mmCIF file of C-alpha atoms and ligand atoms in Angstrom:
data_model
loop_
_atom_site.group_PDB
_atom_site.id
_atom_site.type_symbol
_atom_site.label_atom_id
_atom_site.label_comp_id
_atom_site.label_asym_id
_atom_site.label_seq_id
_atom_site.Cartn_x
_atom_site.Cartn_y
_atom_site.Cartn_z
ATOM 1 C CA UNK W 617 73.380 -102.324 -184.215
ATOM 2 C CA UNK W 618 76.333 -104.183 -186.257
ATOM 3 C CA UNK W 619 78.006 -102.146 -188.747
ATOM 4 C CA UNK W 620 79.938 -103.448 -191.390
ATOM 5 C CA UNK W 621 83.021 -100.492 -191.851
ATOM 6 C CA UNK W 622 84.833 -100.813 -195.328
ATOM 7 C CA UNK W 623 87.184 -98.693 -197.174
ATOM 8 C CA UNK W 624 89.699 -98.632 -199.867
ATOM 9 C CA UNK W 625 88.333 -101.215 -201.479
ATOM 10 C CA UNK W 626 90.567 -99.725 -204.580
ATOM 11 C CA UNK W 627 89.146 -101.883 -208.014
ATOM 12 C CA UNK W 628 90.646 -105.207 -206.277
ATOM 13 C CA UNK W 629 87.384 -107.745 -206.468
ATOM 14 C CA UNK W 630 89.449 -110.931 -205.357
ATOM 15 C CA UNK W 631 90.124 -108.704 -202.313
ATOM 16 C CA UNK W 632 86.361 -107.836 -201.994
ATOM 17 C CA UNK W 633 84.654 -111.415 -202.559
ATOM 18 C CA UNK W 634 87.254 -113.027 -200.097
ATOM 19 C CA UNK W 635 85.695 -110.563 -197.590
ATOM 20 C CA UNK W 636 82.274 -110.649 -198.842
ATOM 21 C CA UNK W 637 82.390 -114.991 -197.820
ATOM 22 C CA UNK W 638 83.157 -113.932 -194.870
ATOM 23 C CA UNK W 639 82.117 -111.324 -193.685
ATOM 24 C CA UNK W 640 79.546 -111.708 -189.920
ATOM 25 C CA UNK W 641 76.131 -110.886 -189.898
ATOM 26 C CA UNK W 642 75.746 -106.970 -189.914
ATOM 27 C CA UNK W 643 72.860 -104.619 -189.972
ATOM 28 C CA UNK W 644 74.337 -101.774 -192.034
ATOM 29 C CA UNK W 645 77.480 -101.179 -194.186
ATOM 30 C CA UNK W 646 79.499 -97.778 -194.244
ATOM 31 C CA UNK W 647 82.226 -98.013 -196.728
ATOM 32 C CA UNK W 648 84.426 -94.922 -196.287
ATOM 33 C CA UNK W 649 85.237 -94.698 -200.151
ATOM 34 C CA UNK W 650 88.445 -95.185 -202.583
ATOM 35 C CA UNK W 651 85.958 -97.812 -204.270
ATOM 36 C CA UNK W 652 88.395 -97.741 -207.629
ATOM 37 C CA UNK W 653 91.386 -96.590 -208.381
ATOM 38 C CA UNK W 654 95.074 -99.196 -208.841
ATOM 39 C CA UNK W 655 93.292 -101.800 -209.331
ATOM 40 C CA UNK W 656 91.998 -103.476 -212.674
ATOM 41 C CA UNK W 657 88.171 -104.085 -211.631
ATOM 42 C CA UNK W 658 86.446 -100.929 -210.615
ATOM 43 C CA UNK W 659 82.936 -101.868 -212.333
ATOM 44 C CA UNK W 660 82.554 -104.963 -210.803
ATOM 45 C CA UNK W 661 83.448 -103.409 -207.616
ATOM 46 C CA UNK W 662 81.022 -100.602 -207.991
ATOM 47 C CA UNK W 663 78.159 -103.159 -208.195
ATOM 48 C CA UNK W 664 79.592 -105.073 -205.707
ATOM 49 C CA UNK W 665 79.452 -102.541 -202.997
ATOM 50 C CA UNK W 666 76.498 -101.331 -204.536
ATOM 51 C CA UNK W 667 74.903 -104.914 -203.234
ATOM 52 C CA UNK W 668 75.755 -104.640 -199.873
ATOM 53 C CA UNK W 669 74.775 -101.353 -198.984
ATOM 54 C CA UNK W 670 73.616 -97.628 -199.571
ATOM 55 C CA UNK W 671 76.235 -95.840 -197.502
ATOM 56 C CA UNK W 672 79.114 -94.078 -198.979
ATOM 57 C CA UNK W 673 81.805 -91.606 -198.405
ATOM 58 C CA UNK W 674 84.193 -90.374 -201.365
ATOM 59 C CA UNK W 675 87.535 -91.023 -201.607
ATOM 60 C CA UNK W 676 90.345 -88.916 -203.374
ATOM 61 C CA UNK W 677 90.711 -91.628 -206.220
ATOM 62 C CA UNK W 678 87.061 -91.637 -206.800
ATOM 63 C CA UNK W 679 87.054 -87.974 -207.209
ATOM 64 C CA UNK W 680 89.851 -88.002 -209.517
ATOM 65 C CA UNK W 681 88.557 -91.669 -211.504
ATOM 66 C CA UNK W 682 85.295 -89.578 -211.872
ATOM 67 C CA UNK W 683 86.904 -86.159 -212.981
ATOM 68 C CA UNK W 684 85.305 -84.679 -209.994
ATOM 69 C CA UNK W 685 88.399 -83.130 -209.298
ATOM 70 C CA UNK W 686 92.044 -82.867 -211.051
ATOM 71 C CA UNK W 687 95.141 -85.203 -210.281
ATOM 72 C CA UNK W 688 96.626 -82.792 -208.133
ATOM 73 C CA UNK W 689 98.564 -84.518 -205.725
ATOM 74 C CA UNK W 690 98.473 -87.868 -207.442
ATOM 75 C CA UNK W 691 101.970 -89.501 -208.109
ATOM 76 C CA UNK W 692 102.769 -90.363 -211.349
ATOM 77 C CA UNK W 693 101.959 -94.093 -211.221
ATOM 78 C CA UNK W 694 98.358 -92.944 -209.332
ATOM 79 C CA UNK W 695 97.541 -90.424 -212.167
ATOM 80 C CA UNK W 696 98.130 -93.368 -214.913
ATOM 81 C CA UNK W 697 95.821 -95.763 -212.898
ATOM 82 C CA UNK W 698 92.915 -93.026 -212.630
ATOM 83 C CA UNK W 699 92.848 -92.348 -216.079
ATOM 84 C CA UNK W 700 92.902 -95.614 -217.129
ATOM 85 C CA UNK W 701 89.794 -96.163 -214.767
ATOM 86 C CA UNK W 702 88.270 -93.214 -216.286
ATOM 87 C CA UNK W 703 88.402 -94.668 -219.753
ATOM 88 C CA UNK W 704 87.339 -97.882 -218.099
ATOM 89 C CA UNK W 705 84.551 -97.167 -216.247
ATOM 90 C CA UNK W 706 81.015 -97.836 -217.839
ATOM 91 C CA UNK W 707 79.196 -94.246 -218.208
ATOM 92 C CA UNK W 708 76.439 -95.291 -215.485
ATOM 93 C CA UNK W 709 79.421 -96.069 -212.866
ATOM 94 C CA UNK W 710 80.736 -93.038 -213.931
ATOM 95 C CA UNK W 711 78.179 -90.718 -212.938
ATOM 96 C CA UNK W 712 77.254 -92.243 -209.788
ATOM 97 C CA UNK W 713 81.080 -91.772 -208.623
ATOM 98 C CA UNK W 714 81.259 -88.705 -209.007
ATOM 99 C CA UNK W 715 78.057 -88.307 -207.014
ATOM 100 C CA UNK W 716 79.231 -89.712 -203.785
ATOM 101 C CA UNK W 717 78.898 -87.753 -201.030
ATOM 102 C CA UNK W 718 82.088 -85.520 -199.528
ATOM 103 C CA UNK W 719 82.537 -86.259 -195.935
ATOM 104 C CA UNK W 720 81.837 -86.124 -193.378
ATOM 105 C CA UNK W 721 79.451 -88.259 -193.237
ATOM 106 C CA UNK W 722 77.222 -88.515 -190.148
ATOM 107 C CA UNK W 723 75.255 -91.575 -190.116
ATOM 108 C CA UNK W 724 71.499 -91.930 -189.533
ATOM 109 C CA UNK W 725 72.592 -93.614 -185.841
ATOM 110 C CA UNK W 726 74.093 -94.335 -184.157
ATOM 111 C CA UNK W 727 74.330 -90.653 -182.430
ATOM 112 C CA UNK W 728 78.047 -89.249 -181.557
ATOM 113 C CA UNK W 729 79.873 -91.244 -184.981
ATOM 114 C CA UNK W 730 81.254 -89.497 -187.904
ATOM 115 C CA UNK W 731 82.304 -91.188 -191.640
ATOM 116 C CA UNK W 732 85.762 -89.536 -193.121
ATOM 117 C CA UNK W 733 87.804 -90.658 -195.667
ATOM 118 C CA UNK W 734 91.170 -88.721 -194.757
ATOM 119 C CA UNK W 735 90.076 -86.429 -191.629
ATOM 120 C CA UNK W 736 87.107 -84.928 -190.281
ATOM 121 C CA UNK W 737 89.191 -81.566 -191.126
ATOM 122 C CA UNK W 738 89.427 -82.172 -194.718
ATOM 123 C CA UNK W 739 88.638 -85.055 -196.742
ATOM 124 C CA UNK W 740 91.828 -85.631 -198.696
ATOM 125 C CA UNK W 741 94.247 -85.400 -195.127
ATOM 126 C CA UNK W 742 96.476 -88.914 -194.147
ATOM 127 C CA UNK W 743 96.244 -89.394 -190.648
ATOM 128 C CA UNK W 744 98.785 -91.858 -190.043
ATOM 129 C CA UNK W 745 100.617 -90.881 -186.290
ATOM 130 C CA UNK W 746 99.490 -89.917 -182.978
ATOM 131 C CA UNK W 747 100.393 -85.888 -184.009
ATOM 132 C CA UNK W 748 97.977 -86.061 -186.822
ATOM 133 C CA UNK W 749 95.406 -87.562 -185.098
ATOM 134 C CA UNK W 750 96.085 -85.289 -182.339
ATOM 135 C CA UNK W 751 93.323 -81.877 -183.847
ATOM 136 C CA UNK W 752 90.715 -83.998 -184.397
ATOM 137 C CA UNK W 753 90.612 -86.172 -181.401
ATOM 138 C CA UNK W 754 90.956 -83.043 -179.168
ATOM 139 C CA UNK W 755 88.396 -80.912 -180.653
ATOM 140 C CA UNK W 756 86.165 -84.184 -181.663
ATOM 141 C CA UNK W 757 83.072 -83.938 -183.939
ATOM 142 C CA UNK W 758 81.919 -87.377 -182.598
ATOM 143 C CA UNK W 759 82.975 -89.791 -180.222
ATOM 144 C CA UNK W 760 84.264 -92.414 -182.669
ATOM 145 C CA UNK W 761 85.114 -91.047 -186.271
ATOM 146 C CA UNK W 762 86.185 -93.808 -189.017
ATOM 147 C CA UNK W 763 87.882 -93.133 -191.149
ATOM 148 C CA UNK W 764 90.171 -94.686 -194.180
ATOM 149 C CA UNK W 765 92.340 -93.038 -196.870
ATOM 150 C CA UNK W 766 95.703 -94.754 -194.869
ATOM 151 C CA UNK W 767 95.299 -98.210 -195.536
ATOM 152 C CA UNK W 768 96.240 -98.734 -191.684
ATOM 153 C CA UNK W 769 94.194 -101.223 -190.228
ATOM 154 C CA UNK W 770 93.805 -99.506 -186.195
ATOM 155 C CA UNK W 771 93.483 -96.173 -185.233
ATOM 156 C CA UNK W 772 94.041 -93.525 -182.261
ATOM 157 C CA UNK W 773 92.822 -93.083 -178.719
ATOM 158 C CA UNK W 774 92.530 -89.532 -176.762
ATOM 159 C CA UNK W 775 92.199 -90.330 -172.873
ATOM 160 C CA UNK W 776 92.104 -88.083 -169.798
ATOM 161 C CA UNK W 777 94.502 -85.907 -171.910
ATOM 162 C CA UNK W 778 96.849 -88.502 -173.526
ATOM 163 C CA UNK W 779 96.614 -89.766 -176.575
ATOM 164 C CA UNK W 780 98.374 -93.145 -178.195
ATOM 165 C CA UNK W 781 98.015 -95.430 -181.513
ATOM 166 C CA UNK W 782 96.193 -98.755 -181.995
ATOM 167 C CA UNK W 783 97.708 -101.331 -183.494
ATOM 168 C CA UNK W 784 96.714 -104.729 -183.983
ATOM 169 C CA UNK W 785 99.398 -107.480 -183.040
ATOM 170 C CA UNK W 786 98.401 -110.107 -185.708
ATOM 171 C CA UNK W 787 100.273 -113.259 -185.804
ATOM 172 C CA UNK W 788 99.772 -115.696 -189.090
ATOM 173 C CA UNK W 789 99.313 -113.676 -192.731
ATOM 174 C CA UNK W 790 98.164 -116.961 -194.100
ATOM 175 C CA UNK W 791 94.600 -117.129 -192.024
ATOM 176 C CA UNK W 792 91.866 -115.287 -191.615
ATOM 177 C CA UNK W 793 92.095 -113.590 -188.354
ATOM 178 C CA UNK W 794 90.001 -110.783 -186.117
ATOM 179 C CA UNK W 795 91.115 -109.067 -183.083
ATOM 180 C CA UNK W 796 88.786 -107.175 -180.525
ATOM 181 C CA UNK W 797 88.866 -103.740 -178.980
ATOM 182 C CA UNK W 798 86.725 -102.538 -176.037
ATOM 183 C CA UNK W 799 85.451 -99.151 -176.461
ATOM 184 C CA UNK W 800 85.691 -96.961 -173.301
ATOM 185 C CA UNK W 801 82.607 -94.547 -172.575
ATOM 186 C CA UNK W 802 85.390 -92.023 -171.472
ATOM 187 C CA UNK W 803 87.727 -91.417 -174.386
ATOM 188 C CA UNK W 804 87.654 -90.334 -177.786
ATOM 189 C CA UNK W 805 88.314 -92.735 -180.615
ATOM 190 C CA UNK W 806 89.753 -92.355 -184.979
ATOM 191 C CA UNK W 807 89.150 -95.926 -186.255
ATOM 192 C CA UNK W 808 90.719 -97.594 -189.411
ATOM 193 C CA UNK W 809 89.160 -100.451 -190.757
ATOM 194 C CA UNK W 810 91.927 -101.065 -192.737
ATOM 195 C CA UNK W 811 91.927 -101.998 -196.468
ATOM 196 C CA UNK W 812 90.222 -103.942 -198.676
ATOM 197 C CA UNK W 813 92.438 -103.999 -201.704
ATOM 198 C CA UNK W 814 95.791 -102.262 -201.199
ATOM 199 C CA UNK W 815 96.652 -102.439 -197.279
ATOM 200 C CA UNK W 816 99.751 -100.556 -196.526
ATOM 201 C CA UNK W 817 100.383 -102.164 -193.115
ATOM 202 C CA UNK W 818 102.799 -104.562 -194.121
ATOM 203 C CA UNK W 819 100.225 -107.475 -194.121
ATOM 204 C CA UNK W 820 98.827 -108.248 -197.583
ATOM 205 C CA UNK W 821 95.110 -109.768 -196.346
ATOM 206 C CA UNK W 822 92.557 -107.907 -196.815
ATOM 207 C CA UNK W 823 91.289 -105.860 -193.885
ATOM 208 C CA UNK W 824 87.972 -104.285 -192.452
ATOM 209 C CA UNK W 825 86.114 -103.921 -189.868
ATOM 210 C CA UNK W 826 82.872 -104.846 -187.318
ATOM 211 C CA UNK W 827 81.444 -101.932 -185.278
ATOM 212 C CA UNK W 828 78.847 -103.390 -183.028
ATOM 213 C CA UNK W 829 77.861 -100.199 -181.166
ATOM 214 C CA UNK W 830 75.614 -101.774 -178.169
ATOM 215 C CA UNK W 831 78.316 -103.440 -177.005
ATOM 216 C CA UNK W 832 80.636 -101.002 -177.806
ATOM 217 C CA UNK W 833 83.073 -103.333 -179.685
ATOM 218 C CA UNK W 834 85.355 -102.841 -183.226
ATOM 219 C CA UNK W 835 86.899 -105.785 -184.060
ATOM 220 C CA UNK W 836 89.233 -105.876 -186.877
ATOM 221 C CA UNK W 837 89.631 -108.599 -189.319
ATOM 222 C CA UNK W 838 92.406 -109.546 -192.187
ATOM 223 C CA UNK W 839 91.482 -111.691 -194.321
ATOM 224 C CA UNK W 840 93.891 -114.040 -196.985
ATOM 225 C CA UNK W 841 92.595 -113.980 -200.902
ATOM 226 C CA UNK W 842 94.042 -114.918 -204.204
ATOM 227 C CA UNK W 843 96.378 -111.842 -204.382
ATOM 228 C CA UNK W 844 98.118 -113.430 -207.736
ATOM 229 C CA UNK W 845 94.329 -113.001 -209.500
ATOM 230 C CA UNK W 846 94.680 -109.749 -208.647
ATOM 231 C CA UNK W 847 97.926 -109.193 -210.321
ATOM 232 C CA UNK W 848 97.716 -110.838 -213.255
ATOM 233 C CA UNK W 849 94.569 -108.318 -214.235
ATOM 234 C CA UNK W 850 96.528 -105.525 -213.616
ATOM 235 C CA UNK W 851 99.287 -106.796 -215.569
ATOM 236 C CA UNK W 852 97.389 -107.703 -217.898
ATOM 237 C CA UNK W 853 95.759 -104.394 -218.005
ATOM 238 C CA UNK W 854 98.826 -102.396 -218.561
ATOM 239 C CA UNK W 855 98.526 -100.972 -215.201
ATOM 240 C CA UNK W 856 101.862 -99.764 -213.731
ATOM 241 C CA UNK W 857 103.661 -102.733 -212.573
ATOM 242 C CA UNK W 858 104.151 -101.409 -209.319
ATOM 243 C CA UNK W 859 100.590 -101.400 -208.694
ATOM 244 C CA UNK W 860 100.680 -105.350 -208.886
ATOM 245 C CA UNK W 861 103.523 -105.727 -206.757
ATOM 246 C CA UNK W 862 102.866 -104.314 -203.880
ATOM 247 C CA UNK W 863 99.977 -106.322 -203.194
ATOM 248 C CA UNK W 864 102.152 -109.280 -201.845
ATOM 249 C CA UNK W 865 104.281 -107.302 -199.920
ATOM 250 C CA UNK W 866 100.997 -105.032 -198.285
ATOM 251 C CA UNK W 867 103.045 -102.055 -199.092
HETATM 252 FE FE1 FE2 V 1516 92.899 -95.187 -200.803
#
């Protein structure tokens, strides 16, 4: 089976149609949530990933877009954008946010995989370093957990005891690139698809991700899209500025 892993897709559609050209055959999609939230399109992104699939995790910012919970814990700039999506979101989108299931998620199959959007501990946890990652991949609730919430394209590994990040080494930010990892049989895997709309890696293309589990393969892709579109609706939306900015610099 090919799975098709997204996450943080975060209201950014030029993000999400420069992936959806693209994007390799695939069987099923898992998107591991943060559909809205920064960015100035969260409707059109809710029918978007509606489209392409049935499988869905919740994010923190669709929680809080949907008044599902508070903005505790939301920065200043984060609050403003999920009340602005609040006001913006039509009432149908609305309801089916805050409707979306809290993970984790365990998918129909394959057996021994778990959907997270922060950790399988709790659903609102960053696991960005090796000493995060380190409860979950110890004491593992599956084999391979994805999981989002970061915006880190790559993951963690727990081996015979030891445990280290994966990274991908990409080279040009201008093309679309994928890189492939090997699953071992033996070891215990956390895997990042990366982000759709606001990666935080220092590379501003667009990332997710290609599970095919009979081979045992994730590859990861990044893919280039017209990150000025982007910012001109949130600018033109009176979103923080910030929120624009940071696209370019994948920050
Ligand atoms: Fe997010």
């Amino acid at each position: 089976m090919r799975v098709l892993i997204i996450s943080d897709i975060h209201a950014n559609i030029y993000a999400f149609n420069a992936c959806r050209q693209v994007f390799p055959a695939y069987d099923v999609v898992w998107n591991l949530g943060d559909l809205v939230g920064y960015g100035a399109n969260p409707n059109e992104v809710i029918v978007a990933s509606r489209e392409i699939g049935s499988f869905f995790v919740r994010g923190n910012h669709d929680k809080a877009c949907s008044g599902a919970s508070d903005l505790e814990g939301f920065n200043p700039i984060a609050a403003l954008a999920a009340l602005w999506t609040q006001k913006s979101l039509t009432p149908g989108n609305l309801e089916w946010l805050k409707a979306l299931p809290k993970g984790p998620v365990k998918p129909e199959s394959p057996a021994n995989v778990l959907c997270v959007h922060g950790s399988p501990l709790d659903e609102d946890e960053y696991v960005i370093n090796v000493h995060d990652a380190a409860e979950p991949l110890m004491h593992p609730f599956a084999a391979i957990t994805f999981f989002g919430h970061t915006h880190i394209q790559g993951g963690f590994v727990a081996k015979n005891g030891g445990m280290h990040a994966l990274r991908p080494a990409f080279g040009d930010p201008k093309a679309p690139q994928k890189i492939e990892f090997r699953l071992e049989p033996d070891a215990t895997y956390m895997i990042n698809p990366g982000s759709i709309g606001q990666p935080r890696d220092g590379d501003p293309r667009a990332g997710f991700a290609v599970f095919d589990s009979d081979a045992g393969l994730v590859t990861l892709h990044r893919v280039p899209y017209d990150i000025a579109a982007a910012q001109k609706d949130i600018r033109d939306a009176n979103l923080p500025a910030r929120l624009a900015d940071r696209l370019s610099e994948g920050r």
